Short mmCIF file of C-alpha atoms in Angstrom, two decimals:
data_model
loop_
_atom_site.label_atom_id
_atom_site.label_comp_id
_atom_site.label_asym_id
_atom_site.label_seq_id
_atom_site.Cartn_x
_atom_site.Cartn_y
_atom_site.Cartn_z
CA MET A 2 -9.84 -41.05 -57.85
CA LYS A 3 -7.48 -42.56 -55.30
CA ASN A 4 -4.89 -39.76 -55.83
CA GLN A 5 -7.61 -37.13 -55.51
CA SER A 6 -8.84 -38.71 -52.27
CA HIS A 7 -5.27 -38.78 -50.93
CA ASN A 8 -4.75 -35.09 -51.76
CA LEU A 9 -8.01 -34.08 -50.14
CA ASN A 10 -7.15 -36.09 -47.02
CA TRP A 11 -3.82 -34.23 -46.93
CA TYR A 12 -5.72 -30.94 -47.25
CA TYR A 13 -7.95 -31.63 -44.23
CA LYS A 14 -5.00 -32.86 -42.16
CA LEU A 15 -3.15 -29.66 -42.99
CA ILE A 16 -6.09 -27.57 -41.76
CA ILE A 17 -5.98 -29.44 -38.43
CA ILE A 18 -2.19 -29.06 -38.18
CA PHE A 19 -2.52 -25.36 -38.95
CA ILE A 20 -5.08 -24.80 -36.20
CA ILE A 21 -3.04 -26.72 -33.62
CA THR A 22 0.24 -25.10 -34.62
CA TYR A 23 -1.17 -21.59 -34.87
CA ILE A 24 -2.77 -21.70 -31.44
CA CYS A 25 -0.40 -23.83 -29.41
CA HIS A 26 3.09 -23.26 -30.80
CA PRO A 27 5.15 -20.26 -31.90
CA ILE A 28 5.58 -20.15 -35.67
CA VAL A 29 9.06 -19.37 -36.96
CA SER A 30 9.77 -18.54 -40.59
CA GLN A 31 13.06 -17.63 -42.20
CA THR A 32 12.54 -18.93 -45.73
CA LEU A 33 10.77 -15.70 -46.67
CA LEU A 34 11.97 -12.25 -45.59
CA PRO A 35 9.73 -9.23 -46.33
CA ASN A 36 11.58 -6.16 -47.59
CA ALA A 37 10.80 -2.79 -49.13
CA GLU A 38 12.07 -3.71 -52.62
CA SER A 39 9.67 -6.64 -53.06
CA ALA A 40 6.70 -5.55 -50.91
CA PHE A 41 4.39 -5.04 -53.90
CA GLU A 42 5.92 -7.58 -56.26
CA SER A 43 4.28 -10.91 -57.09
CA GLN A 44 7.60 -12.70 -56.61
CA LEU A 45 8.11 -14.19 -53.15
CA PRO A 46 10.78 -12.48 -50.95
CA PHE A 47 13.13 -15.42 -50.43
CA ASN A 48 15.81 -15.02 -47.79
CA ARG A 49 18.99 -15.61 -49.76
CA GLN A 50 21.14 -16.26 -46.68
CA TYR A 51 18.73 -18.88 -45.40
CA ILE A 52 18.42 -20.61 -48.80
CA GLN A 53 22.22 -20.77 -49.07
CA SER A 54 22.86 -21.90 -45.48
CA GLN A 55 20.31 -24.72 -45.77
CA LYS A 56 21.71 -25.76 -49.18
CA ILE A 57 18.26 -25.59 -50.73
CA LYS A 58 18.32 -26.49 -54.43
CA SER A 59 14.63 -26.14 -55.27
CA ILE A 60 11.18 -25.69 -53.75
CA THR A 61 8.01 -27.04 -55.33
CA PHE A 62 4.75 -25.39 -54.29
CA GLN A 63 1.77 -27.74 -54.48
CA ILE A 64 -1.54 -25.87 -54.56
CA ILE A 65 -5.06 -26.79 -53.51
CA ASP A 66 -7.96 -24.34 -53.81
CA LYS A 67 -11.18 -24.35 -51.81
CA LYS A 68 -14.30 -22.20 -52.07
CA ASP A 69 -16.42 -21.59 -49.00
CA MET A 70 -19.07 -24.27 -48.48
CA GLN A 71 -17.47 -26.46 -51.18
CA VAL A 72 -15.09 -29.43 -51.16
CA ALA A 73 -11.42 -28.67 -51.72
CA GLU A 74 -10.30 -29.36 -55.28
CA GLU A 75 -6.93 -30.60 -56.52
CA LYS A 76 -6.32 -29.08 -59.95
CA GLY A 77 -2.67 -30.01 -60.41
CA LEU A 78 -1.41 -26.42 -60.16
CA THR A 79 2.20 -25.96 -59.13
CA HIS A 80 4.89 -23.30 -58.71
CA PHE A 81 8.58 -24.27 -58.89
CA TYR A 82 11.60 -22.28 -57.69
CA GLU A 83 15.20 -23.34 -58.29
CA PHE A 84 18.26 -21.75 -56.65
CA ASN A 85 22.01 -21.79 -57.29
CA GLN A 86 24.50 -22.63 -54.56
CA LYS A 87 24.77 -18.95 -53.59
CA GLY A 88 21.08 -18.96 -52.63
CA LEU A 89 20.05 -16.89 -55.67
CA LEU A 90 16.94 -17.70 -57.68
CA SER A 91 17.97 -19.28 -61.00
CA ARG A 92 14.66 -20.53 -62.41
CA PHE A 93 10.96 -20.08 -61.73
CA TYR A 94 7.97 -21.57 -63.50
CA TYR A 95 4.29 -21.96 -62.80
CA THR A 96 1.33 -23.73 -64.40
CA THR A 97 -2.02 -22.22 -65.30
CA ILE A 98 -5.21 -23.85 -66.54
CA ILE A 99 -6.02 -22.83 -70.12
CA LYS A 100 -8.98 -25.16 -70.66
CA THR A 101 -11.34 -27.25 -68.54
CA ILE A 102 -12.90 -30.35 -70.07
CA GLU A 103 -15.84 -32.05 -68.39
CA LYS A 104 -15.77 -35.78 -69.08
CA GLU A 105 -18.47 -38.31 -68.38
CA TYR A 106 -17.58 -41.75 -67.03
CA HIS A 107 -19.79 -44.85 -66.88
CA VAL A 108 -19.61 -47.51 -64.17
CA ALA A 109 -21.22 -50.86 -65.06
CA PRO A 110 -23.62 -52.73 -62.75
CA VAL A 111 -22.08 -55.30 -60.41
CA TYR A 112 -23.39 -58.88 -60.47
CA ARG A 113 -22.73 -61.74 -58.08
CA ASN A 114 -24.09 -65.25 -58.58
CA HIS A 115 -26.15 -63.96 -61.48
CA ARG A 116 -27.79 -61.40 -59.26
CA ARG A 117 -27.30 -57.66 -59.59
CA ILE A 118 -26.08 -56.24 -56.28
CA SER A 119 -25.52 -52.65 -57.42
CA ASN A 120 -26.77 -50.57 -60.28
CA GLY A 121 -24.59 -48.91 -62.83
CA TYR A 122 -24.17 -45.16 -62.78
CA THR A 123 -22.46 -42.26 -64.51
CA TYR A 124 -20.44 -39.37 -63.13
CA THR A 125 -18.59 -36.37 -64.51
CA LYS A 126 -15.07 -35.23 -63.75
CA ASN A 127 -13.14 -32.13 -64.79
CA GLU A 128 -9.86 -32.61 -66.61
CA TYR A 129 -7.50 -29.73 -67.25
CA LEU A 130 -5.17 -28.55 -69.97
CA TYR A 131 -2.18 -26.59 -68.68
CA ASP A 132 0.19 -23.91 -69.87
CA THR A 133 3.61 -23.29 -68.31
CA THR A 134 5.19 -19.87 -67.91
CA SER A 135 8.85 -19.70 -66.89
CA THR A 136 11.63 -17.25 -66.09
CA VAL A 137 15.36 -17.97 -65.87
CA TYR A 138 17.92 -15.78 -64.08
CA PHE A 139 21.66 -15.30 -64.67
CA TYR A 140 24.15 -13.42 -62.47
CA ASN A 141 27.58 -11.83 -62.81
CA ASP A 142 30.58 -12.62 -60.60
CA SER A 143 29.33 -10.10 -58.03
CA SER A 144 25.98 -11.91 -57.77
CA HIS A 145 24.13 -9.06 -59.49
CA LEU A 146 21.35 -10.07 -61.86
CA LYS A 147 22.64 -9.65 -65.44
CA LEU A 148 19.89 -11.39 -67.45
CA LYS A 149 16.27 -12.31 -66.81
CA ARG A 150 14.50 -14.23 -69.60
CA TYR A 151 10.72 -14.67 -69.49
CA ASN A 152 9.03 -17.35 -71.61
CA ASP A 153 5.34 -17.92 -72.30
CA GLY A 154 4.80 -20.41 -75.13
CA PRO A 155 6.72 -19.21 -78.21
CA TYR A 156 7.20 -15.72 -76.74
CA TYR A 157 10.51 -14.76 -75.11
CA GLU A 158 11.22 -11.44 -73.42
CA SER A 159 14.63 -10.74 -71.91
CA TYR A 160 16.02 -8.04 -69.63
CA TYR A 161 19.77 -7.32 -69.70
CA TYR A 162 21.41 -5.38 -66.86
CA ASP A 163 24.74 -3.53 -66.54
CA TYR A 164 26.24 -2.22 -63.29
CA SER A 165 28.77 0.34 -62.16
CA LEU A 166 31.89 -0.63 -60.20
CA ASP A 167 30.10 0.12 -56.93
CA GLY A 168 27.20 -2.21 -57.84
CA LYS A 169 24.59 0.34 -58.91
CA LEU A 170 22.36 -0.53 -61.86
CA GLU A 171 23.44 1.62 -64.82
CA LYS A 172 21.58 0.21 -67.82
CA GLU A 173 18.57 -1.97 -68.57
CA LYS A 174 17.77 -3.31 -72.03
CA ARG A 175 14.46 -5.09 -72.75
CA CYS A 176 14.31 -7.33 -75.82
CA LYS A 177 11.92 -9.64 -77.63
CA GLU A 178 13.80 -12.78 -78.70
CA THR A 179 13.33 -16.02 -80.60
CA ASN A 180 14.60 -19.46 -79.63
CA VAL A 181 15.98 -21.47 -82.59
CA SER A 182 16.97 -24.48 -80.50
CA GLU A 183 15.23 -27.76 -81.29
CA ILE A 184 15.08 -28.37 -77.54
CA LYS A 185 12.95 -25.65 -75.97
CA SER A 186 14.66 -25.84 -72.57
CA GLU A 187 18.08 -25.19 -74.19
CA PHE A 188 17.75 -21.60 -75.36
CA LYS A 189 19.66 -20.65 -78.53
CA LEU A 190 19.28 -17.04 -79.58
CA GLY A 191 17.91 -16.45 -83.05
CA GLY A 192 16.36 -13.04 -83.64
CA GLN A 193 16.47 -10.17 -81.18
CA PHE A 194 14.41 -6.98 -81.24
CA ILE A 195 15.07 -4.20 -78.72
CA LEU A 196 11.82 -3.06 -77.12
CA SER A 197 13.32 -0.44 -74.80
CA GLU A 198 16.62 0.73 -73.40
CA GLU A 199 17.15 2.78 -70.25
CA THR A 200 20.13 4.20 -68.41
CA PHE A 201 20.25 5.34 -64.80
CA LYS A 202 22.17 8.07 -63.02
CA TYR A 203 22.40 8.69 -59.29
CA GLN A 204 22.78 11.79 -57.16
CA THR A 205 23.36 12.00 -53.42
CA THR A 206 20.88 14.60 -52.15
CA GLY A 207 21.27 14.19 -48.38
CA LYS A 208 22.73 12.12 -45.58
CA ASN A 209 20.05 9.45 -45.92
CA GLN A 210 18.72 10.35 -49.34
CA PHE A 211 19.64 9.81 -52.98
CA LYS A 212 18.00 10.36 -56.36
CA LYS A 213 17.78 7.89 -59.25
CA ILE A 214 17.30 9.48 -62.68
CA TYR A 215 15.82 7.43 -65.55
CA GLN A 216 16.90 8.24 -69.11
CA ASN A 217 15.51 6.81 -72.35
CA ASN A 218 17.58 5.54 -75.30
CA GLU A 219 17.98 9.15 -76.47
CA GLY A 220 19.54 10.13 -73.16
CA ARG A 221 16.54 12.21 -72.08
CA SER A 222 15.36 12.15 -68.47
CA TYR A 223 11.75 11.06 -68.09
CA LYS A 224 11.45 9.94 -64.44
CA GLU A 225 13.10 10.64 -61.10
CA ILE A 226 12.91 8.58 -57.92
CA ILE A 227 13.99 9.85 -54.51
CA TYR A 228 14.91 7.22 -51.94
CA ASN A 229 15.03 7.93 -48.21
CA THR A 230 16.66 5.51 -45.79
CA ASN A 231 17.00 5.20 -42.03
CA GLU A 232 20.27 4.98 -40.08
CA ALA A 233 20.37 1.21 -40.69
CA GLY A 234 20.24 1.77 -44.44
CA LYS A 235 16.70 0.42 -44.84
CA ILE A 236 14.42 2.22 -47.29
CA THR A 237 11.74 4.30 -45.55
CA SER A 238 10.18 5.96 -48.61
CA ILE A 239 10.28 5.93 -52.41
CA ASN A 240 8.92 8.95 -54.27
CA GLU A 241 8.51 8.65 -58.05
CA GLN A 242 7.71 11.53 -60.38
CA TYR A 243 7.50 11.58 -64.17
CA THR A 244 9.20 14.60 -65.69
CA VAL A 245 6.60 15.69 -68.25
CA THR A 246 3.36 14.49 -66.64
CA TRP A 247 1.45 14.91 -63.39
CA ILE A 248 1.78 11.23 -62.48
CA MET A 249 3.26 10.59 -59.02
CA GLN A 250 3.81 7.38 -57.10
CA ASN A 251 4.82 7.11 -53.46
CA SER A 252 5.73 4.24 -51.15
CA GLN A 253 6.21 4.40 -47.37
CA PHE A 254 7.80 1.71 -45.19
CA ILE A 255 7.73 1.26 -41.41
CA TYR A 256 9.97 -1.00 -39.33
CA ASN A 257 9.84 -2.13 -35.72
CA SER A 258 12.67 -1.68 -33.22
CA LYS A 259 14.30 -4.87 -34.49
CA GLY A 260 14.44 -3.68 -38.10
CA GLN A 261 11.60 -5.88 -39.31
CA LEU A 262 9.27 -4.50 -41.97
CA THR A 263 5.82 -4.08 -40.41
CA SER A 264 4.02 -1.84 -42.91
CA ALA A 265 4.29 -0.95 -46.60
CA VAL A 266 1.96 1.56 -48.30
CA TYR A 267 1.92 2.42 -52.01
CA LYS A 268 -0.08 5.32 -53.50
CA SER A 269 -0.49 6.25 -57.15
CA ASN A 270 -2.59 8.59 -59.30
CA SER A 271 -1.66 6.97 -62.63
CA ASN A 272 -5.10 5.35 -63.02
CA GLY A 273 -7.32 7.14 -60.53
CA GLU A 274 -6.45 7.19 -56.86
CA LEU A 275 -4.99 3.85 -55.76
CA GLU A 276 -3.61 2.77 -52.39
CA LEU A 277 -2.09 -0.65 -51.77
CA SER A 278 -0.88 -1.62 -48.33
CA ARG A 279 0.74 -4.59 -46.63
CA THR A 280 1.05 -5.31 -42.92
CA TYR A 281 3.34 -7.92 -41.36
CA GLU A 282 3.24 -9.50 -37.92
CA TYR A 283 6.03 -11.50 -36.28
CA ASP A 284 6.05 -14.05 -33.49
CA ASN A 285 8.12 -14.09 -30.28
CA ASN A 286 10.98 -15.67 -32.24
CA ASP A 287 11.12 -12.61 -34.53
CA CYS A 288 9.80 -14.59 -37.50
CA LEU A 289 7.03 -13.83 -39.98
CA LEU A 290 3.62 -14.91 -38.70
CA THR A 291 0.91 -13.26 -40.82
CA GLU A 292 0.62 -10.90 -43.76
CA LYS A 293 -2.43 -8.84 -44.75
CA GLN A 294 -2.94 -7.17 -48.10
CA PHE A 295 -5.30 -4.21 -48.59
CA ARG A 296 -6.56 -2.25 -51.59
CA ASN A 297 -7.94 1.22 -50.87
CA GLY A 298 -8.39 0.23 -47.24
CA VAL A 299 -10.30 -2.99 -47.98
CA LEU A 300 -8.77 -6.31 -46.93
CA GLN A 301 -8.04 -8.46 -49.99
CA LYS A 302 -5.94 -11.34 -48.70
CA GLU A 303 -4.69 -12.67 -45.38
CA ILE A 304 -1.74 -15.07 -45.36
CA SER A 305 -0.76 -17.31 -42.43
CA TYR A 306 2.56 -19.17 -42.41
CA ILE A 307 3.43 -22.59 -40.98
CA THR A 308 7.06 -23.61 -40.34
CA ASP A 309 8.97 -26.46 -38.76
CA ALA A 310 11.44 -26.44 -35.88
CA ASN A 311 14.29 -25.57 -38.28
CA LYS A 312 12.61 -22.29 -39.29
CA LYS A 313 11.74 -23.75 -42.69
CA LEU A 314 8.44 -22.73 -44.25
CA THR A 315 6.44 -25.93 -44.85
CA SER A 316 3.09 -24.50 -45.95
CA TYR A 317 0.95 -21.41 -45.89
CA ILE A 318 -2.70 -20.49 -46.28
CA ILE A 319 -4.03 -17.58 -48.33
CA ARG A 320 -7.51 -16.41 -47.44
CA ASP A 321 -9.24 -14.29 -50.11
CA THR A 322 -12.05 -12.52 -48.28
CA ASN A 323 -13.73 -10.99 -51.35
CA ASN A 324 -13.93 -14.16 -53.42
CA LYS A 325 -14.50 -16.30 -50.32
CA THR A 326 -11.79 -18.76 -51.27
CA MET A 327 -8.84 -20.35 -49.55
CA ARG A 328 -5.60 -21.47 -51.18
CA ILE A 329 -3.43 -24.05 -49.40
CA ILE A 330 0.21 -24.27 -50.49
CA LYS A 331 2.48 -27.11 -49.43
CA LEU A 332 6.25 -26.80 -49.98
CA ASP A 333 8.52 -29.68 -50.98
CA TYR A 334 12.27 -29.08 -50.76
CA GLN A 335 15.23 -30.54 -52.64
CA TYR A 336 18.81 -30.02 -51.42
CA TYR A 337 22.34 -29.89 -52.79
#
């Protein structure tokens, strides 16, 4: 109970700090750096240069959830990111609740000098059972991702990547694997079953345009993506088309005069008409201030970032307007 009270006190203090900081001081953030490649991914867009320059070894995200008109609740959820000394993500894991158990506790009456001064009572408290999902990342000498291994319980799924001499992705192989190591954290490959294998070819189609052609394991083309870039080399649009179907997917990206991503819009007809969009605002110090996420024009989430004087993200708040919830995330750093 004492730990829960401490966490809730921290939660309310953070709300006060957020209000004061947001209104009175410019917020600077360099830990995260929005970009076109990760705009619609669940993975956070870490700024590799900042992670490396600050010698950050790991970041632990401590999470507290709160529903409107209810007390904030500490459920023990956490996200953990680990980086190598080049600032590249090497390991990521997160916890999820797989079962909630409601337990009843009894408190006995209190007596003093043979007189009862307080009655006994009972109360209930939720206890949680957790599952951990993790991903590890390995890189080649050129810092290109060569292996990504996802693990959820006994299930392992790995992605292997090969590159051309100029650093372009040439091949991706997706496999289901088994771990025969007695120590789960020390992976030892047992069986391996190839789920899919793709190769990629590239064509320059204009001054600021190129095409990426996807081929299956039989060497047949099944998808083409056209990338357009601006003069600074930043992606301004991604147009995907499947060769033998009517499915099309399109992404558009807008930058301000300083090259900062301000808008990302994704449209697809693969499952009805879908539009996802992200907007980003920056403060006077050219750092990320807020992010808004929309689905078919309806606001889904609004994220506000809090940083310290060293441009290090210390916490952020996610407001879910539809579910009327708020998630508070506090970041704890470890260094090399």
